[in-house]
C-alpha cells in the first residue's frame, strides 16, 4: 500500500480557498487517489477521486501532477461546516489504508 | 446513489454479552464490504474484508472468533462482537464498494458508524 503524508492540521477562514497537499511517492500504476471528509462521530464521506491531471466536482477539485507522486485537494470558499478531518488515500478500492488525516479548522 | 446504512447507530451493552451490527448497501449491490474500527482521536483501522458468500478476511491482530462477520447477501453484512468487554468500546464503521462513482474505479462508500459502549 502506498504511504501517504499530509499535514496534521490547517486553519482557514470562511470564504477562503483551502488546499491540502498529500504526498504519495510510492504510488503504484493501478492506484487511484481518493479523498474523504469525516466529521466527529460520523463515517467518512467521499469527496473526490482521480487518477491523473485534474478532477472537479460540485464540492472540490483534485490536482494531480504528471508524476502522480502528490495530489492537492482544493476546497473553494470554505464555510464553518467544512471543519473536519480530511483523508487522502491511495490504492485500489479493495485495499485502502487510512493515515492520520488533516484536521481543517475554519474560523469565522 | 451509493448509500450505506448501519444499524444500530449506537448501542450500550453489559460486559460478556454479544452485539450485532448490521451494514446495508441501500441502492447498490456490494460483493465486498469492509469493517473498520475507530478509537477517539485516531484514524480508521481496517478490521476485516467481508465477501458475499465466503469467509471474511481479517487483518492481522483482529480475532476472527471475537468479531464474527457474515455477508449473506449482496446488500447486507453483519458484525457480531462476541463476549464484549469494555476495551471493545469503539466506533465501528462499515463500507462497501460501488462503481457508481465518478471514475471507472470502484469507490468505497462508508456507513454512518455505530458507537458501541461496553459497561
PDB file of N, CA, C and O in Angstrom, chain A residues 95-96 98, chain B residues 21 33-39 44-50 56-64 66-69 79-81 88 90-95 116:
ATOM      1  N   UNK A  95      -8.465  -2.277  -1.133  1.00  0.00           N
ATOM      2  CA  UNK A  95      -7.461  -2.177  -0.079  1.00  0.00           C
ATOM      3  C   UNK A  95      -7.113  -0.720   0.150  1.00  0.00           C
ATOM      4  O   UNK A  95      -6.337  -0.133  -0.590  1.00  0.00           O
ATOM      5  N   UNK A  96      -7.721  -0.144   1.148  1.00  0.00           N
ATOM      6  CA  UNK A  96      -7.421   1.236   1.489  1.00  0.00           C
ATOM      7  C   UNK A  96      -6.854   1.291   2.899  1.00  0.00           C
ATOM      8  O   UNK A  96      -7.275   0.558   3.778  1.00  0.00           O
ATOM      9  N   UNK A  98      -6.039   4.069   5.934  1.00  0.00           N
ATOM     10  CA  UNK A  98      -6.204   5.438   6.374  1.00  0.00           C
ATOM     11  C   UNK A  98      -4.992   5.911   7.162  1.00  0.00           C
ATOM     12  O   UNK A  98      -4.545   5.240   8.092  1.00  0.00           O
TER      13      UNK A  98
ATOM     14  N   UNK B  21     -24.061  -5.780  14.685  1.00  0.00           N
ATOM     15  CA  UNK B  21     -24.186  -4.530  13.939  1.00  0.00           C
ATOM     16  C   UNK B  21     -24.434  -4.873  12.476  1.00  0.00           C
ATOM     17  O   UNK B  21     -23.736  -5.715  11.905  1.00  0.00           O
ATOM     18  N   UNK B  33     -17.648  -5.855   1.302  1.00  0.00           N
ATOM     19  CA  UNK B  33     -17.858  -4.832   2.325  1.00  0.00           C
ATOM     20  C   UNK B  33     -16.681  -4.882   3.282  1.00  0.00           C
ATOM     21  O   UNK B  33     -15.976  -5.887   3.375  1.00  0.00           O
ATOM     22  N   UNK B  34     -16.470  -3.797   3.982  1.00  0.00           N
ATOM     23  CA  UNK B  34     -15.334  -3.689   4.879  1.00  0.00           C
ATOM     24  C   UNK B  34     -15.808  -3.208   6.253  1.00  0.00           C
ATOM     25  O   UNK B  34     -16.762  -2.450   6.368  1.00  0.00           O
ATOM     26  N   UNK B  35     -15.102  -3.673   7.284  1.00  0.00           N
ATOM     27  CA  UNK B  35     -15.391  -3.231   8.643  1.00  0.00           C
ATOM     28  C   UNK B  35     -14.165  -2.551   9.224  1.00  0.00           C
ATOM     29  O   UNK B  35     -13.042  -3.084   9.153  1.00  0.00           O
ATOM     30  N   UNK B  36     -14.390  -1.362   9.779  1.00  0.00           N
ATOM     31  CA  UNK B  36     -13.329  -0.571  10.388  1.00  0.00           C
ATOM     32  C   UNK B  36     -13.684  -0.299  11.847  1.00  0.00           C
ATOM     33  O   UNK B  36     -14.843  -0.326  12.248  1.00  0.00           O
ATOM     34  N   UNK B  37     -12.649   0.020  12.603  1.00  0.00           N
ATOM     35  CA  UNK B  37     -12.840   0.435  13.986  1.00  0.00           C
ATOM     36  C   UNK B  37     -12.067   1.736  14.165  1.00  0.00           C
ATOM     37  O   UNK B  37     -10.958   1.898  13.627  1.00  0.00           O
ATOM     38  N   UNK B  38     -12.663   2.647  14.918  1.00  0.00           N
ATOM     39  CA  UNK B  38     -12.009   3.930  15.137  1.00  0.00           C
ATOM     40  C   UNK B  38     -12.115   4.309  16.604  1.00  0.00           C
ATOM     41  O   UNK B  38     -13.218   4.467  17.136  1.00  0.00           O
ATOM     42  N   UNK B  39     -10.965   4.451  17.250  1.00  0.00           N
ATOM     43  CA  UNK B  39     -10.926   4.902  18.631  1.00  0.00           C
ATOM     44  C   UNK B  39     -10.830   6.423  18.642  1.00  0.00           C
ATOM     45  O   UNK B  39     -10.425   7.039  17.655  1.00  0.00           O
ATOM     46  N   UNK B  44      -9.126   5.568  11.140  1.00  0.00           N
ATOM     47  CA  UNK B  44      -9.831   4.304  10.953  1.00  0.00           C
ATOM     48  C   UNK B  44      -8.835   3.166  10.780  1.00  0.00           C
ATOM     49  O   UNK B  44      -7.830   3.310  10.083  1.00  0.00           O
ATOM     50  N   UNK B  45      -9.148   2.036  11.391  1.00  0.00           N
ATOM     51  CA  UNK B  45      -8.316   0.847  11.239  1.00  0.00           C
ATOM     52  C   UNK B  45      -9.160  -0.251  10.630  1.00  0.00           C
ATOM     53  O   UNK B  45     -10.216  -0.606  11.160  1.00  0.00           O
ATOM     54  N   UNK B  46      -8.699  -0.790   9.520  1.00  0.00           N
ATOM     55  CA  UNK B  46      -9.425  -1.864   8.866  1.00  0.00           C
ATOM     56  C   UNK B  46      -9.362  -3.119   9.724  1.00  0.00           C
ATOM     57  O   UNK B  46      -8.287  -3.548  10.150  1.00  0.00           O
ATOM     58  N   UNK B  47     -10.539  -3.693   9.980  1.00  0.00           N
ATOM     59  CA  UNK B  47     -10.604  -4.926  10.761  1.00  0.00           C
ATOM     60  C   UNK B  47     -10.675  -6.144   9.849  1.00  0.00           C
ATOM     61  O   UNK B  47      -9.980  -7.133  10.068  1.00  0.00           O
ATOM     62  N   UNK B  48     -11.551  -6.066   8.859  1.00  0.00           N
ATOM     63  CA  UNK B  48     -11.771  -7.241   8.020  1.00  0.00           C
ATOM     64  C   UNK B  48     -12.463  -6.853   6.729  1.00  0.00           C
ATOM     65  O   UNK B  48     -13.113  -5.818   6.636  1.00  0.00           O
ATOM     66  N   UNK B  49     -12.280  -7.724   5.753  1.00  0.00           N
ATOM     67  CA  UNK B  49     -12.953  -7.591   4.464  1.00  0.00           C
ATOM     68  C   UNK B  49     -13.990  -8.699   4.376  1.00  0.00           C
ATOM     69  O   UNK B  49     -13.668  -9.874   4.564  1.00  0.00           O
ATOM     70  N   UNK B  50     -15.213  -8.293   4.095  1.00  0.00           N
ATOM     71  CA  UNK B  50     -16.328  -9.220   4.063  1.00  0.00           C
ATOM     72  C   UNK B  50     -16.720  -9.499   2.619  1.00  0.00           C
ATOM     73  O   UNK B  50     -17.011  -8.580   1.868  1.00  0.00           O
ATOM     74  N   UNK B  56     -14.853 -14.152   5.693  1.00  0.00           N
ATOM     75  CA  UNK B  56     -14.224 -12.837   5.748  1.00  0.00           C
ATOM     76  C   UNK B  56     -12.710 -12.977   5.879  1.00  0.00           C
ATOM     77  O   UNK B  56     -12.200 -13.984   6.377  1.00  0.00           O
ATOM     78  N   UNK B  57     -12.027 -11.966   5.445  1.00  0.00           N
ATOM     79  CA  UNK B  57     -10.573 -11.904   5.583  1.00  0.00           C
ATOM     80  C   UNK B  57     -10.243 -10.895   6.664  1.00  0.00           C
ATOM     81  O   UNK B  57     -10.601  -9.719   6.540  1.00  0.00           O
ATOM     82  N   UNK B  58      -9.572 -11.343   7.714  1.00  0.00           N
ATOM     83  CA  UNK B  58      -9.296 -10.487   8.847  1.00  0.00           C
ATOM     84  C   UNK B  58      -7.884  -9.910   8.765  1.00  0.00           C
ATOM     85  O   UNK B  58      -6.956 -10.572   8.313  1.00  0.00           O
ATOM     86  N   UNK B  59      -7.752  -8.697   9.242  1.00  0.00           N
ATOM     87  CA  UNK B  59      -6.434  -8.072   9.310  1.00  0.00           C
ATOM     88  C   UNK B  59      -5.654  -8.663  10.487  1.00  0.00           C
ATOM     89  O   UNK B  59      -6.230  -9.209  11.443  1.00  0.00           O
ATOM     90  N   UNK B  60      -4.354  -8.534  10.395  1.00  0.00           N
ATOM     91  CA  UNK B  60      -3.506  -9.071  11.451  1.00  0.00           C
ATOM     92  C   UNK B  60      -3.855  -8.439  12.790  1.00  0.00           C
ATOM     93  O   UNK B  60      -4.022  -7.219  12.901  1.00  0.00           O
ATOM     94  N   UNK B  61      -3.973  -9.284  13.797  1.00  0.00           N
ATOM     95  CA  UNK B  61      -4.271  -8.792  15.137  1.00  0.00           C
ATOM     96  C   UNK B  61      -5.747  -8.741  15.471  1.00  0.00           C
ATOM     97  O   UNK B  61      -6.102  -8.461  16.620  1.00  0.00           O
ATOM     98  N   UNK B  62      -6.614  -8.992  14.516  1.00  0.00           N
ATOM     99  CA  UNK B  62      -8.053  -8.976  14.761  1.00  0.00           C
ATOM    100  C   UNK B  62      -8.526 -10.411  14.967  1.00  0.00           C
ATOM    101  O   UNK B  62      -8.320 -11.270  14.114  1.00  0.00           O
ATOM    102  N   UNK B  63      -9.151 -10.666  16.114  1.00  0.00           N
ATOM    103  CA  UNK B  63      -9.579 -12.026  16.443  1.00  0.00           C
ATOM    104  C   UNK B  63     -10.853 -12.387  15.687  1.00  0.00           C
ATOM    105  O   UNK B  63     -11.925 -11.813  15.935  1.00  0.00           O
ATOM    106  N   UNK B  64     -10.763 -13.349  14.807  1.00  0.00           N
ATOM    107  CA  UNK B  64     -11.925 -13.716  13.996  1.00  0.00           C
ATOM    108  C   UNK B  64     -13.016 -14.371  14.816  1.00  0.00           C
ATOM    109  O   UNK B  64     -14.198 -14.309  14.467  1.00  0.00           O
ATOM    110  N   UNK B  66     -13.808 -13.495  17.805  1.00  0.00           N
ATOM    111  CA  UNK B  66     -14.430 -12.462  18.627  1.00  0.00           C
ATOM    112  C   UNK B  66     -15.287 -11.529  17.767  1.00  0.00           C
ATOM    113  O   UNK B  66     -16.338 -11.078  18.193  1.00  0.00           O
ATOM    114  N   UNK B  67     -14.830 -11.270  16.583  1.00  0.00           N
ATOM    115  CA  UNK B  67     -15.548 -10.387  15.660  1.00  0.00           C
ATOM    116  C   UNK B  67     -16.047 -11.235  14.482  1.00  0.00           C
ATOM    117  O   UNK B  67     -15.349 -11.406  13.487  1.00  0.00           O
ATOM    118  N   UNK B  68     -17.267 -11.727  14.637  1.00  0.00           N
ATOM    119  CA  UNK B  68     -17.839 -12.601  13.629  1.00  0.00           C
ATOM    120  C   UNK B  68     -18.479 -11.784  12.520  1.00  0.00           C
ATOM    121  O   UNK B  68     -19.288 -10.902  12.772  1.00  0.00           O
ATOM    122  N   UNK B  69     -18.120 -12.091  11.301  1.00  0.00           N
ATOM    123  CA  UNK B  69     -18.650 -11.358  10.158  1.00  0.00           C
ATOM    124  C   UNK B  69     -19.393 -12.310   9.247  1.00  0.00           C
ATOM    125  O   UNK B  69     -18.898 -13.380   8.908  1.00  0.00           O
ATOM    126  N   UNK B  79     -21.655  -7.618  11.623  1.00  0.00           N
ATOM    127  CA  UNK B  79     -20.500  -7.787  12.504  1.00  0.00           C
ATOM    128  C   UNK B  79     -21.038  -8.075  13.891  1.00  0.00           C
ATOM    129  O   UNK B  79     -21.818  -7.278  14.425  1.00  0.00           O
ATOM    130  N   UNK B  80     -20.663  -9.197  14.453  1.00  0.00           N
ATOM    131  CA  UNK B  80     -21.078  -9.541  15.802  1.00  0.00           C
ATOM    132  C   UNK B  80     -19.860  -9.513  16.713  1.00  0.00           C
ATOM    133  O   UNK B  80     -18.894 -10.246  16.474  1.00  0.00           O
ATOM    134  N   UNK B  81     -19.936  -8.662  17.714  1.00  0.00           N
ATOM    135  CA  UNK B  81     -18.878  -8.601  18.719  1.00  0.00           C
ATOM    136  C   UNK B  81     -19.289  -9.566  19.827  1.00  0.00           C
ATOM    137  O   UNK B  81     -20.276  -9.335  20.537  1.00  0.00           O
ATOM    138  N   UNK B  88     -13.553  -3.181  24.018  1.00  0.00           N
ATOM    139  CA  UNK B  88     -14.147  -3.251  22.678  1.00  0.00           C
ATOM    140  C   UNK B  88     -14.968  -2.008  22.364  1.00  0.00           C
ATOM    141  O   UNK B  88     -15.453  -1.845  21.230  1.00  0.00           O
ATOM    142  N   UNK B  90     -15.897   1.256  21.055  1.00  0.00           N
ATOM    143  CA  UNK B  90     -15.274   1.967  19.948  1.00  0.00           C
ATOM    144  C   UNK B  90     -16.358   2.403  18.970  1.00  0.00           C
ATOM    145  O   UNK B  90     -17.550   2.192  19.208  1.00  0.00           O
ATOM    146  N   UNK B  91     -15.914   3.016  17.889  1.00  0.00           N
ATOM    147  CA  UNK B  91     -16.801   3.429  16.806  1.00  0.00           C
ATOM    148  C   UNK B  91     -16.544   2.478  15.645  1.00  0.00           C
ATOM    149  O   UNK B  91     -15.427   2.399  15.137  1.00  0.00           O
ATOM    150  N   UNK B  92     -17.564   1.714  15.271  1.00  0.00           N
ATOM    151  CA  UNK B  92     -17.415   0.721  14.215  1.00  0.00           C
ATOM    152  C   UNK B  92     -18.083   1.247  12.947  1.00  0.00           C
ATOM    153  O   UNK B  92     -19.236   1.671  12.955  1.00  0.00           O
ATOM    154  N   UNK B  93     -17.324   1.205  11.867  1.00  0.00           N
ATOM    155  CA  UNK B  93     -17.796   1.768  10.600  1.00  0.00           C
ATOM    156  C   UNK B  93     -17.659   0.719   9.501  1.00  0.00           C
ATOM    157  O   UNK B  93     -16.623   0.054   9.406  1.00  0.00           O
ATOM    158  N   UNK B  94     -18.689   0.582   8.695  1.00  0.00           N
ATOM    159  CA  UNK B  94     -18.604  -0.333   7.566  1.00  0.00           C
ATOM    160  C   UNK B  94     -18.534   0.475   6.271  1.00  0.00           C
ATOM    161  O   UNK B  94     -18.861   1.661   6.235  1.00  0.00           O
ATOM    162  N   UNK B  95     -18.091  -0.178   5.229  1.00  0.00           N
ATOM    163  CA  UNK B  95     -18.083   0.451   3.908  1.00  0.00           C
ATOM    164  C   UNK B  95     -18.351  -0.620   2.862  1.00  0.00           C
ATOM    165  O   UNK B  95     -18.252  -1.818   3.132  1.00  0.00           O
ATOM    166  N   UNK B 116     -20.300   1.817  20.005  1.00  0.00           N
ATOM    167  CA  UNK B 116     -20.501   0.735  20.963  1.00  0.00           C
ATOM    168  C   UNK B 116     -19.857   1.104  22.290  1.00  0.00           C
ATOM    169  O   UNK B 116     -18.681   1.483  22.329  1.00  0.00           O
TER     170      UNK B 116
END
